[in-house]
Each structure stands twice: as C-alpha cells, then as structure tokens.
Amino acid sequence: MTEPAPGTTAPSTSSWDPVVLWSKPESEREGTPLLVLFHGYMANEEDLMGLTDHLPADFTVASVRAPQAEGPGFSWFPLSRGADYSVDRVVESVTAVARWLDTVRASHSSVSLLGFSQGMAVATSLLRHRPGGFACVVGLSGFIVPSEGHAFFRDDDAAAAPVQFFWGRDQEDQVITPEMVDLTHAWLTTHTKLTKILYSNMLHSINLQELAHVREFLSMTVLGRR
C-alpha cells in the first residue's frame, strides 16, 4: 500500500480488502461476540491488539488496518486541517469498513466497536450510519466528525434508538481540540446512552484504569454480567 503523491487523489477504498488481526483462530470464532478495534492516525492494526489481554475472553477481537498509508502507519481519512480532507473521504473509508463487516457479521452473536483517537471517529461514523447494528461502542480519546448534512449519517435514527456508549478521555489531552471535544460531547449526550469517564495523567493514551472500566462495560452491556 503506497501513499499518494501530493496533489493526487488517494486510491479508492471501494475494493478494499483490509489487513485484520484476530484474537482467535477461525475455528473458534463462530457464535462469539465480535469486538472490532480501530487504531489511531499513523498507527496500524498491531497498535491496539495489546488491549485484548485486558478484555473479556468471551469476545473475538478483530483489529483492522486503515486503508491509507500515512507516515509510519496508516490513516482512515485525511486530518480535518488538511486541504484533502472532506466528509466524502470519511464516508468512503467508513463505507469500506461497513462492507467488510458485512462479510463477517453473520458468524458472530453480536458486533461491538472500539476506536482510539481517529479510530473513534470511524466507530462513531459506523454507529451513525447503522444505528441498530451494534451491541455497544467504546470511544477512547477520540471524536466524531461533523456530518455536514451528509445522508450517510442517520443521526435521527441513532437518537431514536440510543446505543450504550463508553467514552473515556483525559481533559488534558492536547491532541483532540476543544471544539471537537464539545461537538463530540453534544452528539453523544443526545444520541447514545452515554457512560463518560475522565482520567488524570493519561493525556492522549489509554491506561490500565480505563481498560478495567472498558472490560466492566463490555461484560455488563454485551455479556450481561455484573
């Protein structure tokens, strides 16, 4: 996978066949709840697989590589401050992920999503596109994208049937701008059943306390355990 030269259009993701890391062999996945991980900007599919040891073992975890090469890793779409950013680029990428999910969904009892940083934008965009399609969503140190009125985002349907959502972040995170935090908070409080937890001294990362809360959230929400 190569990065497009400046001023050129990125390769289409319409036929994207993602690189995916799985926590279980294919013979052990049937009938299990699926948790799909979306990494952050300039990371890759290996970045979040270390979380698996801290999550309920009942889940099959799939960590997906973003479609576009970016620096030392990959990105889901251009940064919003870049000249090549558009909501259409977000929609193209998330549509490709949704197509891939359609190929694996039937093997699992449910599908949940977890995204970190830019990966949270992917997870929330999937939820906004298919509001009834997921057991729950976990967003870590990330954001939602402005819809700009694009029909891809079915926000009214999401508000009508809100999904359980865990949002963890540090108020001292310097990567996600205050404007994006405010937009994300406003959307999550009106479109999901939100569990929001703030962490100190974490900055733009994930810590063990947060992972313990995510494990508890997934156990209660998807597995029905308390």
PDB file of N, CA and C in Angstrom, residues 158-213:
ATOM      1  N   ALA A 158     -30.271   7.234  15.143  1.00  0.00           N
ATOM      2  CA  ALA A 158     -29.432   6.921  16.304  1.00  0.00           C
ATOM      3  C   ALA A 158     -30.051   7.486  17.580  1.00  0.00           C
ATOM      4  N   ALA A 159     -30.576   8.696  17.513  1.00  0.00           N
ATOM      5  CA  ALA A 159     -31.201   9.311  18.688  1.00  0.00           C
ATOM      6  C   ALA A 159     -32.469   8.579  19.093  1.00  0.00           C
ATOM      7  N   ALA A 160     -33.172   8.008  18.112  1.00  0.00           N
ATOM      8  CA  ALA A 160     -34.432   7.309  18.401  1.00  0.00           C
ATOM      9  C   ALA A 160     -34.199   5.968  19.076  1.00  0.00           C
ATOM     10  N   ALA A 161     -33.040   5.370  18.860  1.00  0.00           N
ATOM     11  CA  ALA A 161     -32.719   4.070  19.462  1.00  0.00           C
ATOM     12  C   ALA A 161     -31.286   4.109  19.981  1.00  0.00           C
ATOM     13  N   PRO A 162     -31.042   4.856  21.050  1.00  0.00           N
ATOM     14  CA  PRO A 162     -29.659   5.075  21.510  1.00  0.00           C
ATOM     15  C   PRO A 162     -28.970   3.800  21.983  1.00  0.00           C
ATOM     16  N   VAL A 163     -27.718   3.681  21.622  1.00  0.00           N
ATOM     17  CA  VAL A 163     -26.889   2.522  21.946  1.00  0.00           C
ATOM     18  C   VAL A 163     -26.005   2.859  23.151  1.00  0.00           C
ATOM     19  N   GLN A 164     -25.688   1.843  23.946  1.00  0.00           N
ATOM     20  CA  GLN A 164     -24.763   2.037  25.059  1.00  0.00           C
ATOM     21  C   GLN A 164     -23.388   2.447  24.522  1.00  0.00           C
ATOM     22  N   PHE A 165     -22.846   3.531  25.099  1.00  0.00           N
ATOM     23  CA  PHE A 165     -21.582   4.087  24.595  1.00  0.00           C
ATOM     24  C   PHE A 165     -20.687   4.427  25.778  1.00  0.00           C
ATOM     25  N   PHE A 166     -19.438   3.969  25.737  1.00  0.00           N
ATOM     26  CA  PHE A 166     -18.425   4.312  26.740  1.00  0.00           C
ATOM     27  C   PHE A 166     -17.454   5.291  26.121  1.00  0.00           C
ATOM     28  N   TRP A 167     -17.261   6.452  26.780  1.00  0.00           N
ATOM     29  CA  TRP A 167     -16.330   7.463  26.291  1.00  0.00           C
ATOM     30  C   TRP A 167     -15.338   7.788  27.390  1.00  0.00           C
ATOM     31  N   GLY A 168     -14.074   7.493  27.158  1.00  0.00           N
ATOM     32  CA  GLY A 168     -13.019   7.786  28.111  1.00  0.00           C
ATOM     33  C   GLY A 168     -12.008   8.744  27.527  1.00  0.00           C
ATOM     34  N   ARG A 169     -11.565   9.706  28.357  1.00  0.00           N
ATOM     35  CA  ARG A 169     -10.583  10.679  27.889  1.00  0.00           C
ATOM     36  C   ARG A 169      -9.964  11.393  29.083  1.00  0.00           C
ATOM     37  N   ASP A 170      -8.903  12.131  28.809  1.00  0.00           N
ATOM     38  CA  ASP A 170      -8.256  12.993  29.787  1.00  0.00           C
ATOM     39  C   ASP A 170      -8.511  14.444  29.368  1.00  0.00           C
ATOM     40  N   GLN A 171      -8.942  15.265  30.308  1.00  0.00           N
ATOM     41  CA  GLN A 171      -9.197  16.670  29.973  1.00  0.00           C
ATOM     42  C   GLN A 171      -7.929  17.402  29.541  1.00  0.00           C
ATOM     43  N   GLU A 172      -6.764  16.845  29.869  1.00  0.00           N
ATOM     44  CA  GLU A 172      -5.501  17.462  29.475  1.00  0.00           C
ATOM     45  C   GLU A 172      -4.978  16.934  28.136  1.00  0.00           C
ATOM     46  N   ASP A 173      -5.780  16.123  27.455  1.00  0.00           N
ATOM     47  CA  ASP A 173      -5.411  15.634  26.122  1.00  0.00           C
ATOM     48  C   ASP A 173      -5.247  16.838  25.189  1.00  0.00           C
ATOM     49  N   GLN A 174      -4.037  17.018  24.655  1.00  0.00           N
ATOM     50  CA  GLN A 174      -3.751  18.157  23.792  1.00  0.00           C
ATOM     51  C   GLN A 174      -3.921  17.843  22.306  1.00  0.00           C
ATOM     52  N   VAL A 175      -4.273  16.603  21.975  1.00  0.00           N
ATOM     53  CA  VAL A 175      -4.390  16.215  20.568  1.00  0.00           C
ATOM     54  C   VAL A 175      -5.770  16.543  20.009  1.00  0.00           C
ATOM     55  N   ILE A 176      -6.807  16.221  20.770  1.00  0.00           N
ATOM     56  CA  ILE A 176      -8.174  16.491  20.330  1.00  0.00           C
ATOM     57  C   ILE A 176      -8.550  17.911  20.749  1.00  0.00           C
ATOM     58  N   THR A 177      -8.927  18.737  19.793  1.00  0.00           N
ATOM     59  CA  THR A 177      -9.175  20.151  20.078  1.00  0.00           C
ATOM     60  C   THR A 177     -10.423  20.337  20.930  1.00  0.00           C
ATOM     61  N   PRO A 178     -10.495  21.425  21.698  1.00  0.00           N
ATOM     62  CA  PRO A 178     -11.702  21.693  22.495  1.00  0.00           C
ATOM     63  C   PRO A 178     -12.972  21.741  21.655  1.00  0.00           C
ATOM     64  N   GLU A 179     -12.864  22.262  20.433  1.00  0.00           N
ATOM     65  CA  GLU A 179     -14.041  22.327  19.571  1.00  0.00           C
ATOM     66  C   GLU A 179     -14.553  20.933  19.217  1.00  0.00           C
ATOM     67  N   MET A 180     -13.627  20.016  18.947  1.00  0.00           N
ATOM     68  CA  MET A 180     -14.034  18.650  18.627  1.00  0.00           C
ATOM     69  C   MET A 180     -14.567  17.932  19.863  1.00  0.00           C
ATOM     70  N   VAL A 181     -13.987  18.205  21.021  1.00  0.00           N
ATOM     71  CA  VAL A 181     -14.499  17.617  22.265  1.00  0.00           C
ATOM     72  C   VAL A 181     -15.923  18.082  22.510  1.00  0.00           C
ATOM     73  N   ASP A 182     -16.175  19.379  22.329  1.00  0.00           N
ATOM     74  CA  ASP A 182     -17.522  19.921  22.554  1.00  0.00           C
ATOM     75  C   ASP A 182     -18.529  19.309  21.578  1.00  0.00           C
ATOM     76  N   LEU A 183     -18.147  19.200  20.321  1.00  0.00           N
ATOM     77  CA  LEU A 183     -19.029  18.597  19.318  1.00  0.00           C
ATOM     78  C   LEU A 183     -19.330  17.146  19.673  1.00  0.00           C
ATOM     79  N   THR A 184     -18.296  16.422  20.075  1.00  0.00           N
ATOM     80  CA  THR A 184     -18.457  15.013  20.420  1.00  0.00           C
ATOM     81  C   THR A 184     -19.347  14.853  21.638  1.00  0.00           C
ATOM     82  N   HIS A 185     -19.105  15.651  22.658  1.00  0.00           N
ATOM     83  CA  HIS A 185     -19.908  15.569  23.879  1.00  0.00           C
ATOM     84  C   HIS A 185     -21.370  15.858  23.581  1.00  0.00           C
ATOM     85  N   ALA A 186     -21.630  16.883  22.785  1.00  0.00           N
ATOM     86  CA  ALA A 186     -23.018  17.241  22.465  1.00  0.00           C
ATOM     87  C   ALA A 186     -23.718  16.118  21.720  1.00  0.00           C
ATOM     88  N   TRP A 187     -23.016  15.492  20.771  1.00  0.00           N
ATOM     89  CA  TRP A 187     -23.644  14.421  19.996  1.00  0.00           C
ATOM     90  C   TRP A 187     -23.880  13.186  20.863  1.00  0.00           C
ATOM     91  N   LEU A 188     -22.883  12.800  21.631  1.00  0.00           N
ATOM     92  CA  LEU A 188     -23.011  11.580  22.430  1.00  0.00           C
ATOM     93  C   LEU A 188     -24.110  11.696  23.481  1.00  0.00           C
ATOM     94  N   THR A 189     -24.258  12.854  24.086  1.00  0.00           N
ATOM     95  CA  THR A 189     -25.271  13.010  25.128  1.00  0.00           C
ATOM     96  C   THR A 189     -26.685  13.001  24.568  1.00  0.00           C
ATOM     97  N   THR A 190     -26.847  13.293  23.298  1.00  0.00           N
ATOM     98  CA  THR A 190     -28.184  13.345  22.706  1.00  0.00           C
ATOM     99  C   THR A 190     -28.499  12.166  21.797  1.00  0.00           C
ATOM    100  N   HIS A 191     -27.498  11.309  21.522  1.00  0.00           N
ATOM    101  CA  HIS A 191     -27.725  10.225  20.564  1.00  0.00           C
ATOM    102  C   HIS A 191     -27.351   8.835  21.098  1.00  0.00           C
ATOM    103  N   THR A 192     -26.796   8.764  22.301  1.00  0.00           N
ATOM    104  CA  THR A 192     -26.398   7.471  22.869  1.00  0.00           C
ATOM    105  C   THR A 192     -26.781   7.406  24.342  1.00  0.00           C
ATOM    106  N   LYS A 193     -26.673   6.210  24.889  1.00  0.00           N
ATOM    107  CA  LYS A 193     -26.753   6.028  26.341  1.00  0.00           C
ATOM    108  C   LYS A 193     -25.322   6.093  26.856  1.00  0.00           C
ATOM    109  N   LEU A 194     -24.921   7.280  27.254  1.00  0.00           N
ATOM    110  CA  LEU A 194     -23.510   7.588  27.440  1.00  0.00           C
ATOM    111  C   LEU A 194     -23.012   7.294  28.852  1.00  0.00           C
ATOM    112  N   THR A 195     -21.884   6.577  28.909  1.00  0.00           N
ATOM    113  CA  THR A 195     -21.063   6.466  30.119  1.00  0.00           C
ATOM    114  C   THR A 195     -19.776   7.214  29.833  1.00  0.00           C
ATOM    115  N   LYS A 196     -19.573   8.340  30.524  1.00  0.00           N
ATOM    116  CA  LYS A 196     -18.391   9.175  30.277  1.00  0.00           C
ATOM    117  C   LYS A 196     -17.520   9.182  31.526  1.00  0.00           C
ATOM    118  N   ILE A 197     -16.231   8.865  31.346  1.00  0.00           N
ATOM    119  CA  ILE A 197     -15.295   8.860  32.467  1.00  0.00           C
ATOM    120  C   ILE A 197     -14.047   9.635  32.065  1.00  0.00           C
ATOM    121  N   LEU A 198     -13.606  10.530  32.958  1.00  0.00           N
ATOM    122  CA  LEU A 198     -12.396  11.309  32.753  1.00  0.00           C
ATOM    123  C   LEU A 198     -11.262  10.701  33.573  1.00  0.00           C
ATOM    124  N   TYR A 199     -10.065  10.711  33.003  1.00  0.00           N
ATOM    125  CA  TYR A 199      -8.891  10.135  33.652  1.00  0.00           C
ATOM    126  C   TYR A 199      -7.803  11.196  33.762  1.00  0.00           C
ATOM    127  N   SER A 200      -7.077  11.169  34.864  1.00  0.00           N
ATOM    128  CA  SER A 200      -5.983  12.109  35.071  1.00  0.00           C
ATOM    129  C   SER A 200      -4.653  11.481  34.660  1.00  0.00           C
ATOM    130  N   ASN A 201      -3.754  12.349  34.197  1.00  0.00           N
ATOM    131  CA  ASN A 201      -2.380  11.934  33.869  1.00  0.00           C
ATOM    132  C   ASN A 201      -2.317  10.864  32.781  1.00  0.00           C
ATOM    133  N   MET A 202      -3.318  10.817  31.915  1.00  0.00           N
ATOM    134  CA  MET A 202      -3.335   9.849  30.823  1.00  0.00           C
ATOM    135  C   MET A 202      -2.968  10.511  29.501  1.00  0.00           C
ATOM    136  N   LEU A 203      -3.313  11.810  29.371  1.00  0.00           N
ATOM    137  CA  LEU A 203      -3.098  12.566  28.144  1.00  0.00           C
ATOM    138  C   LEU A 203      -3.754  11.850  26.962  1.00  0.00           C
ATOM    139  N   HIS A 204      -3.052  11.730  25.830  1.00  0.00           N
ATOM    140  CA  HIS A 204      -3.656  11.103  24.642  1.00  0.00           C
ATOM    141  C   HIS A 204      -3.210   9.649  24.575  1.00  0.00           C
ATOM    142  N   SER A 205      -3.779   8.850  25.456  1.00  0.00           N
ATOM    143  CA  SER A 205      -3.366   7.445  25.533  1.00  0.00           C
ATOM    144  C   SER A 205      -4.473   6.644  26.211  1.00  0.00           C
ATOM    145  N   ILE A 206      -4.130   5.429  26.601  1.00  0.00           N
ATOM    146  CA  ILE A 206      -5.051   4.521  27.298  1.00  0.00           C
ATOM    147  C   ILE A 206      -4.316   4.011  28.533  1.00  0.00           C
ATOM    148  N   ASN A 207      -4.986   3.997  29.689  1.00  0.00           N
ATOM    149  CA  ASN A 207      -4.307   3.469  30.872  1.00  0.00           C
ATOM    150  C   ASN A 207      -5.040   2.259  31.432  1.00  0.00           C
ATOM    151  N   LEU A 208      -4.449   1.632  32.428  1.00  0.00           N
ATOM    152  CA  LEU A 208      -4.998   0.384  32.967  1.00  0.00           C
ATOM    153  C   LEU A 208      -6.329   0.598  33.670  1.00  0.00           C
ATOM    154  N   GLN A 209      -6.500   1.740  34.327  1.00  0.00           N
ATOM    155  CA  GLN A 209      -7.776   2.022  34.974  1.00  0.00           C
ATOM    156  C   GLN A 209      -8.893   2.095  33.939  1.00  0.00           C
ATOM    157  N   GLU A 210      -8.611   2.762  32.834  1.00  0.00           N
ATOM    158  CA  GLU A 210      -9.599   2.870  31.766  1.00  0.00           C
ATOM    159  C   GLU A 210      -9.915   1.493  31.189  1.00  0.00           C
ATOM    160  N   LEU A 211      -8.908   0.668  30.986  1.00  0.00           N
ATOM    161  CA  LEU A 211      -9.137  -0.672  30.449  1.00  0.00           C
ATOM    162  C   LEU A 211      -9.992  -1.513  31.393  1.00  0.00           C
ATOM    163  N   ALA A 212      -9.800  -1.357  32.693  1.00  0.00           N
ATOM    164  CA  ALA A 212     -10.639  -2.079  33.651  1.00  0.00           C
ATOM    165  C   ALA A 212     -12.091  -1.639  33.521  1.00  0.00           C
ATOM    166  N   HIS A 213     -12.304  -0.349  33.302  1.00  0.00           N
ATOM    167  CA  HIS A 213     -13.671   0.150  33.120  1.00  0.00           C
ATOM    168  C   HIS A 213     -14.268  -0.344  31.798  1.00  0.00           C
TER     169      HIS A 213
END
